[in-house]
PDB file of C-alpha atoms in Angstrom:
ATOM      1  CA  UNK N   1      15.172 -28.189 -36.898  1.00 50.00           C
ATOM      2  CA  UNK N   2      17.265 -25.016 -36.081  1.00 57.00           C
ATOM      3  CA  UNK N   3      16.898 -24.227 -31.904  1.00 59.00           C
ATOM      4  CA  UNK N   4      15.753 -21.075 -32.537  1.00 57.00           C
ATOM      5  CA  UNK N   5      12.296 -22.339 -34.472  1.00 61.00           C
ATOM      6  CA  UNK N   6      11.317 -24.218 -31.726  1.00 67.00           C
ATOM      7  CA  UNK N   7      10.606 -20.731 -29.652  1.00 73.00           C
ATOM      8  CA  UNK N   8       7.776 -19.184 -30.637  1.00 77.00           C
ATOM      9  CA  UNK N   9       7.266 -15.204 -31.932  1.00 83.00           C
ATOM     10  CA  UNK N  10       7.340 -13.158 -29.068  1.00 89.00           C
ATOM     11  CA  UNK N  11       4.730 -10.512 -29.118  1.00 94.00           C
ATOM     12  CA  UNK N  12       3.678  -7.949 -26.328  1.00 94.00           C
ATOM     13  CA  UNK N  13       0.848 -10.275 -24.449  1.00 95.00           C
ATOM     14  CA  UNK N  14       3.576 -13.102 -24.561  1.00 94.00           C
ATOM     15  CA  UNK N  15       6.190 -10.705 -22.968  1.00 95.00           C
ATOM     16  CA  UNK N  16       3.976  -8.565 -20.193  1.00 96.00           C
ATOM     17  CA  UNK N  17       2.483 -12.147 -19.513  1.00 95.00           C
ATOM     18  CA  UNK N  18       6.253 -13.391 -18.521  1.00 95.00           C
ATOM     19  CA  UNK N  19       7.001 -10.452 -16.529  1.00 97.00           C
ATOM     20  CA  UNK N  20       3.528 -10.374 -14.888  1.00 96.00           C
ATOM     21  CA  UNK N  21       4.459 -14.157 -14.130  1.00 94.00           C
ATOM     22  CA  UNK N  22       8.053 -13.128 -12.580  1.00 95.00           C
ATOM     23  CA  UNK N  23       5.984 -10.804 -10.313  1.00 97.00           C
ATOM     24  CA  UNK N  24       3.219 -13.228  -8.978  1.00 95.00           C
ATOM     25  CA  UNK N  25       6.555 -15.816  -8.235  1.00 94.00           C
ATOM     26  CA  UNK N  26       7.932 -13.346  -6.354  1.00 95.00           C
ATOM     27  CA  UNK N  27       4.643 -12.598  -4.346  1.00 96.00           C
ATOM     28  CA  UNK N  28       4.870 -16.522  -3.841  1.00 93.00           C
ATOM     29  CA  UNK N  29       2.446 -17.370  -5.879  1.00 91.00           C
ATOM     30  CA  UNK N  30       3.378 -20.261  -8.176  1.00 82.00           C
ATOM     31  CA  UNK N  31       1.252 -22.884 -10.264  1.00 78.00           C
ATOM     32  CA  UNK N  32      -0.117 -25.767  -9.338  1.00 79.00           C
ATOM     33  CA  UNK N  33       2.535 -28.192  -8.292  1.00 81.00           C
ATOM     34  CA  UNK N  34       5.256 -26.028  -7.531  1.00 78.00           C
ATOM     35  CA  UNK N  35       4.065 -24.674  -3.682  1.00 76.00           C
ATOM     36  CA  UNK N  36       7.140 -25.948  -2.542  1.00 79.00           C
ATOM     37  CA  UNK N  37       8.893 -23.637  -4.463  1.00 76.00           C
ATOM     38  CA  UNK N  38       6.718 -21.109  -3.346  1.00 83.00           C
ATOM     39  CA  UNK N  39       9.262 -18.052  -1.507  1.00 91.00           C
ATOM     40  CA  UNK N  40       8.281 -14.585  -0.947  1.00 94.00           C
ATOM     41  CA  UNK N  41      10.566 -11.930  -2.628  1.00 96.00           C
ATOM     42  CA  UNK N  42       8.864  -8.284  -2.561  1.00 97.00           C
ATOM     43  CA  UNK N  43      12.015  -6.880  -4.469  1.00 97.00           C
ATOM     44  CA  UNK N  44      11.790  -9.289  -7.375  1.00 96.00           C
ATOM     45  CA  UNK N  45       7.971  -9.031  -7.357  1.00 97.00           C
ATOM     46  CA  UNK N  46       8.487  -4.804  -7.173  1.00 98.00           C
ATOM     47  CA  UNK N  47      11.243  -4.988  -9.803  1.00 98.00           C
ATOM     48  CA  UNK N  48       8.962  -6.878 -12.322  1.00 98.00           C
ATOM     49  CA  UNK N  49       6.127  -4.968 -11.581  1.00 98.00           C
ATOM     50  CA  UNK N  50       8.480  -1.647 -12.169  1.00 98.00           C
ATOM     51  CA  UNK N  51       8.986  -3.091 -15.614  1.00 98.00           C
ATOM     52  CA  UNK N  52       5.375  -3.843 -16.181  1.00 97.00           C
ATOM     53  CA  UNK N  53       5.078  -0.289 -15.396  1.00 98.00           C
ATOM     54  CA  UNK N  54       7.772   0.603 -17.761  1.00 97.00           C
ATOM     55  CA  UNK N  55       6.244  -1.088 -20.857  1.00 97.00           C
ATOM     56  CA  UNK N  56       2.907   0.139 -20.032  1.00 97.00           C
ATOM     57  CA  UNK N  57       4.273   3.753 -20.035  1.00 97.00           C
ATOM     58  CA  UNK N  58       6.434   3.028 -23.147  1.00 96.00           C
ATOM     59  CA  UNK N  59       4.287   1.311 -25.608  1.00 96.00           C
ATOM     60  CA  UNK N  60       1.393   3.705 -24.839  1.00 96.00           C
ATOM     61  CA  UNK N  61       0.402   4.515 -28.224  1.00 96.00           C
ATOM     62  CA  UNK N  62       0.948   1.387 -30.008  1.00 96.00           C
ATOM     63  CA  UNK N  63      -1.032  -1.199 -28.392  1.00 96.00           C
ATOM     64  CA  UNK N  64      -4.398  -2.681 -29.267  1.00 96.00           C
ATOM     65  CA  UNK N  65      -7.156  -2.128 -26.978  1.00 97.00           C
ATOM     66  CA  UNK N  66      -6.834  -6.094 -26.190  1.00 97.00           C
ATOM     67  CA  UNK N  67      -2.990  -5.029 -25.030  1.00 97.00           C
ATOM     68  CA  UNK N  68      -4.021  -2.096 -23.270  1.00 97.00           C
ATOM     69  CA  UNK N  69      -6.578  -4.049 -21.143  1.00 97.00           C
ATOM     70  CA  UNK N  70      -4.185  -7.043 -20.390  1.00 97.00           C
ATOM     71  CA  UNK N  71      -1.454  -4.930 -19.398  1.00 97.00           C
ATOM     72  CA  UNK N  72      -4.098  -2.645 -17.075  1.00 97.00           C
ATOM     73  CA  UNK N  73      -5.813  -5.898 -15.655  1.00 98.00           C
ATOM     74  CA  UNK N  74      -2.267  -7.128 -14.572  1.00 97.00           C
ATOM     75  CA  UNK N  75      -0.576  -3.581 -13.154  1.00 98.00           C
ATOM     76  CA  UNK N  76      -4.061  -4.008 -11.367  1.00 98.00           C
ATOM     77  CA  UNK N  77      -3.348  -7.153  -9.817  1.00 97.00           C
ATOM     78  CA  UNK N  78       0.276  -7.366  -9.020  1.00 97.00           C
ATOM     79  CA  UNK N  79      -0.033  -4.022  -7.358  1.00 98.00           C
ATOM     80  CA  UNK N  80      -2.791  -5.349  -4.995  1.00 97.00           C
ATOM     81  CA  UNK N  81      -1.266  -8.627  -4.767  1.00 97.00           C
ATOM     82  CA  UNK N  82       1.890  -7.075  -3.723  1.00 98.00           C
ATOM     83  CA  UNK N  83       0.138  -4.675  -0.958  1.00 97.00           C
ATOM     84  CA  UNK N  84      -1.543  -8.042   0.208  1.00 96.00           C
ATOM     85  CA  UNK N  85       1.602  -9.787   0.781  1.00 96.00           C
ATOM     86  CA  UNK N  86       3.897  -7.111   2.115  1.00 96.00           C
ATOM     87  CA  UNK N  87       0.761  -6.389   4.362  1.00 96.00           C
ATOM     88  CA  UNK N  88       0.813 -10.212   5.245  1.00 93.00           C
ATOM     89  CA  UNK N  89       4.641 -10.410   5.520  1.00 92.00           C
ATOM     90  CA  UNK N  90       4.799  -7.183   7.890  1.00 91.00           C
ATOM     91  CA  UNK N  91       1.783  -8.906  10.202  1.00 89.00           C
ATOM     92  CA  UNK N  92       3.838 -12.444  10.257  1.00 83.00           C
ATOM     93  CA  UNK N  93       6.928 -10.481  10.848  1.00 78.00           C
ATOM     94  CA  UNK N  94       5.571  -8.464  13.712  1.00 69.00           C
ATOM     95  CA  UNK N  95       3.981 -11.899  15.792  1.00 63.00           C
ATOM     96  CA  UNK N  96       7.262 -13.598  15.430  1.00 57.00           C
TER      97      UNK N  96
END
């Protein structure tokens, strides 16, 4: 089998589902299994919510209305994840 048939199509859910993933990793927020990997990193999590915004902005048009409600549900949440945690991270910083 040729390496690149065992990666699947990527399609638009598969790719704003990676970068949403990037984002909630960076907000510390890993699967199950992997807390100890957990690390806060607001500028990765910003950065890969900046490109979420980005493909949002730049495939508008030329989604279907299940991409266009993915894509909203998760600017949604990694924007209000990320104001929890820097909210969190400014609190823990300030009792220290």
């Amino acid at each position: 089998m040729d390496e690149t048939e065992s990666f699947s199509k990527i399609d638009l859910t598969t790719f704003v589902l990676s970068i949403s993933s990037a984002a909630f990793m960076g907000l510390g927020i890993v699967p199950p299994g992997m807390e100890a990997e957990a690390k806060v990193d607001l500028g990765l999590a910003k950065q890969n919510i900046d490109l979420l915004e980005l493909m949002y902005e730049k495939t508008k048009g030329n989604r279907t209305s299940e991409e266009d409600r993915l894509i909203e549900q998760l600017l949604f949440e990694t924007r209000m994840r990320f104001i929890e945690t820097q909210n969190r991270e400014k609190k823990l910083g300030s009792n220290q």
